[in-house]
JSON list of C-alpha atoms in Angstrom, two decimals:
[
{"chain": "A", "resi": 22, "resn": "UNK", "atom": "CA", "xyz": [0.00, 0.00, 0.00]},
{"chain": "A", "resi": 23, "resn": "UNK", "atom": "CA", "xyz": [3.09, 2.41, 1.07]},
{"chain": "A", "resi": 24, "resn": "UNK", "atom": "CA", "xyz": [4.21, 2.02, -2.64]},
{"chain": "A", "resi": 25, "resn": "UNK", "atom": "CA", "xyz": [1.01, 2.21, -4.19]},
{"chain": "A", "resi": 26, "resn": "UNK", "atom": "CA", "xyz": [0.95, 6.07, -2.31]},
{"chain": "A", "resi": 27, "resn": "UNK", "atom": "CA", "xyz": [4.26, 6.82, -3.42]},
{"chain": "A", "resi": 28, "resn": "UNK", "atom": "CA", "xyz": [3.56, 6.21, -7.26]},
{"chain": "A", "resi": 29, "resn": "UNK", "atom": "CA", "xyz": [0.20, 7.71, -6.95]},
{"chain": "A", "resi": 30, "resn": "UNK", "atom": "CA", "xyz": [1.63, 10.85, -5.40]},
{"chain": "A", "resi": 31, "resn": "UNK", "atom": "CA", "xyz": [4.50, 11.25, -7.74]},
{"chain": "A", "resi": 32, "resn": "UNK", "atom": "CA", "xyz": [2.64, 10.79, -10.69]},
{"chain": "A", "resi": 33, "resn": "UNK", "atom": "CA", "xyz": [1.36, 14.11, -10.71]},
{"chain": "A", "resi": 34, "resn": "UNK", "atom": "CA", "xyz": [4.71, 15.74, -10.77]},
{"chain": "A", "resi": 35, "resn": "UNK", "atom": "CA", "xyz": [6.54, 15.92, -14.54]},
{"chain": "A", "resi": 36, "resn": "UNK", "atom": "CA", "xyz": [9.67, 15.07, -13.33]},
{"chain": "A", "resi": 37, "resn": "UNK", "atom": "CA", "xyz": [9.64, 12.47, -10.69]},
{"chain": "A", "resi": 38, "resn": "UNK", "atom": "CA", "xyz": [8.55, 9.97, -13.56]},
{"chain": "A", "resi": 39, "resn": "UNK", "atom": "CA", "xyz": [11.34, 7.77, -12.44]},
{"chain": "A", "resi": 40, "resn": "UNK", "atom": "CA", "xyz": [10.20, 6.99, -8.98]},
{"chain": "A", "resi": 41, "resn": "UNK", "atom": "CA", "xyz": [6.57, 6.84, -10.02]},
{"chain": "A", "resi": 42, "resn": "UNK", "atom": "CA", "xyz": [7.46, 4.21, -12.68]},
{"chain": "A", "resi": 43, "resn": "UNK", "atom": "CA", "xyz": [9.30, 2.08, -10.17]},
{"chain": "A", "resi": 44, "resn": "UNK", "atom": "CA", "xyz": [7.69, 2.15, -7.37]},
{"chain": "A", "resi": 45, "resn": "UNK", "atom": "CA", "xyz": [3.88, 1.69, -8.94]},
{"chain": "A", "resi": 46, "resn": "UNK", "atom": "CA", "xyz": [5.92, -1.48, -10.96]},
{"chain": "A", "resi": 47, "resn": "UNK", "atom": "CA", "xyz": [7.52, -3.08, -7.75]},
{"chain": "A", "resi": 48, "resn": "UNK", "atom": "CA", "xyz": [4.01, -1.72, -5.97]},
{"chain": "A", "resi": 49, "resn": "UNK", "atom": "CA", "xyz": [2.09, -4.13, -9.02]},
{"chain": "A", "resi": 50, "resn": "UNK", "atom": "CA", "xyz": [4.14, -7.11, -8.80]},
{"chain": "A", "resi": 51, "resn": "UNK", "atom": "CA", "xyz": [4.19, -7.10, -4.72]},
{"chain": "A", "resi": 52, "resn": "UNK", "atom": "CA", "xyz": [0.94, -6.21, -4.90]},
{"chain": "A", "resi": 53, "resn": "UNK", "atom": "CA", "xyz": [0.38, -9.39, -7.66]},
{"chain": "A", "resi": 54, "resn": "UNK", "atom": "CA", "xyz": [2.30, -12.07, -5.13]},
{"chain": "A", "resi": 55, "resn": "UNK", "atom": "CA", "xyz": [0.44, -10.49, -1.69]},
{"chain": "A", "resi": 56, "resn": "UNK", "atom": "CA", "xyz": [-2.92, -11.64, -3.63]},
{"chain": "A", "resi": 57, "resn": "UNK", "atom": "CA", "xyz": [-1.44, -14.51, -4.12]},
{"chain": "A", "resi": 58, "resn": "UNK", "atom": "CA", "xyz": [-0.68, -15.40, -0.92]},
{"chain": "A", "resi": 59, "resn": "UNK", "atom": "CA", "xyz": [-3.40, -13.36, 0.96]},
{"chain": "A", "resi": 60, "resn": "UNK", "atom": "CA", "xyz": [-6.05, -15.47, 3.22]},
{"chain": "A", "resi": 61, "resn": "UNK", "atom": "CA", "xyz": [-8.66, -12.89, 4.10]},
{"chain": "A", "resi": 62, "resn": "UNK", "atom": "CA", "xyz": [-10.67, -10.56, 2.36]},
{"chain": "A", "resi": 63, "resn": "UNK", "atom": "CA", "xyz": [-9.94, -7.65, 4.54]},
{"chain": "A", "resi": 64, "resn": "UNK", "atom": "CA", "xyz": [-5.86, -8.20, 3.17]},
{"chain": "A", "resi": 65, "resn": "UNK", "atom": "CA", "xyz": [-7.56, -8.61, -0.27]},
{"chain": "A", "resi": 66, "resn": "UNK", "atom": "CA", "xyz": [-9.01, -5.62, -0.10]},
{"chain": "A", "resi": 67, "resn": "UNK", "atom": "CA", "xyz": [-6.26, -3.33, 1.33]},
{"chain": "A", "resi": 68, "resn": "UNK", "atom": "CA", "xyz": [-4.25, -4.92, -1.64]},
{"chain": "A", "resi": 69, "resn": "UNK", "atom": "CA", "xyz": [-6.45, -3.88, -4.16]},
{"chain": "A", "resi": 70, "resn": "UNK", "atom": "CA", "xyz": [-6.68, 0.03, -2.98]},
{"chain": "A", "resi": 71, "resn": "UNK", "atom": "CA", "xyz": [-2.64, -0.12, -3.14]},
{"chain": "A", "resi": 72, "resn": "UNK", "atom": "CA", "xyz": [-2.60, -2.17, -6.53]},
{"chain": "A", "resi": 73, "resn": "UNK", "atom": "CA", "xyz": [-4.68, 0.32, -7.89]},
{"chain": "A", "resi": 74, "resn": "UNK", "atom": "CA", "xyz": [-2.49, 3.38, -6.87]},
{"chain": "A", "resi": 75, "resn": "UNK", "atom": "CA", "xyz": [0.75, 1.82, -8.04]},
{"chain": "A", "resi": 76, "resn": "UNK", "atom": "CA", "xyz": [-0.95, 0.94, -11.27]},
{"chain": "A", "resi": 77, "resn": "UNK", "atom": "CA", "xyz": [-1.86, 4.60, -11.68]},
{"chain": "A", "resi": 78, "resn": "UNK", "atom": "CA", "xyz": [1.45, 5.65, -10.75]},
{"chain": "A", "resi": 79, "resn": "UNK", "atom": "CA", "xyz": [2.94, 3.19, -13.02]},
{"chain": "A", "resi": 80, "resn": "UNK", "atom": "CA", "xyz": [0.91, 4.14, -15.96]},
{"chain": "A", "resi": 81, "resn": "UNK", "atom": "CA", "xyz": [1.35, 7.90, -15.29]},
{"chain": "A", "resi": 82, "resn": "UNK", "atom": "CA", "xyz": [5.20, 7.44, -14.98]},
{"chain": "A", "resi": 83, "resn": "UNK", "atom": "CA", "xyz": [5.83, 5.68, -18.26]},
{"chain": "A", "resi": 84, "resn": "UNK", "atom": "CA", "xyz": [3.52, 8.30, -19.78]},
{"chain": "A", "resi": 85, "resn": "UNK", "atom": "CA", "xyz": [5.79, 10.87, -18.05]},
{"chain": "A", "resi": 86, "resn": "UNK", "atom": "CA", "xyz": [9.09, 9.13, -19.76]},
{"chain": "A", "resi": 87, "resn": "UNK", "atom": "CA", "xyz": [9.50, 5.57, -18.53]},
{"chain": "A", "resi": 88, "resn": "UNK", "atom": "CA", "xyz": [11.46, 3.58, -16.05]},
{"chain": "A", "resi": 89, "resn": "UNK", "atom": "CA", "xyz": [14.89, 4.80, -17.37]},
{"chain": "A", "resi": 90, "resn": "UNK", "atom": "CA", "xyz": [14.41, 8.75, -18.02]},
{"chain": "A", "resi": 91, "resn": "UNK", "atom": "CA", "xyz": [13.21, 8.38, -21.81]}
]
């Protein structure tokens, strides 16, 4: 969820595309494995709220130039 807030935050900010792109990608795949592994729906659902930020932030980032400064 902590990443998922960071990408969403830095998304809206031009040039911190860099840590928006990695953190919403690290915040999708943790997010990805902690469904995976996730018994109740109370987890499920905190997971979704911060999968949903960090896919924001991800998609915002590479719109913003990508995971290496393009």
């Amino acid at each position: 969820m902590t990443l998922g807030a960071v990408a969403f935050i830095t998304a809206f900010f031009h040039n911190l595309h860099l840590i928006s792109s990695w953190a919403g990608l690290i915040g999708i795949l943790t997010g990805a494995y902690g469904q995976f592994v996730s018994v109740t729906t109370r987890e499920r659902f905190a997971l979704i709220i911060g999968l949903g930020a960090s896919a924001i932030g991800f998609y915002l980032g590479m719109f913003h130039g990508g995971l290496f400064g393009g």
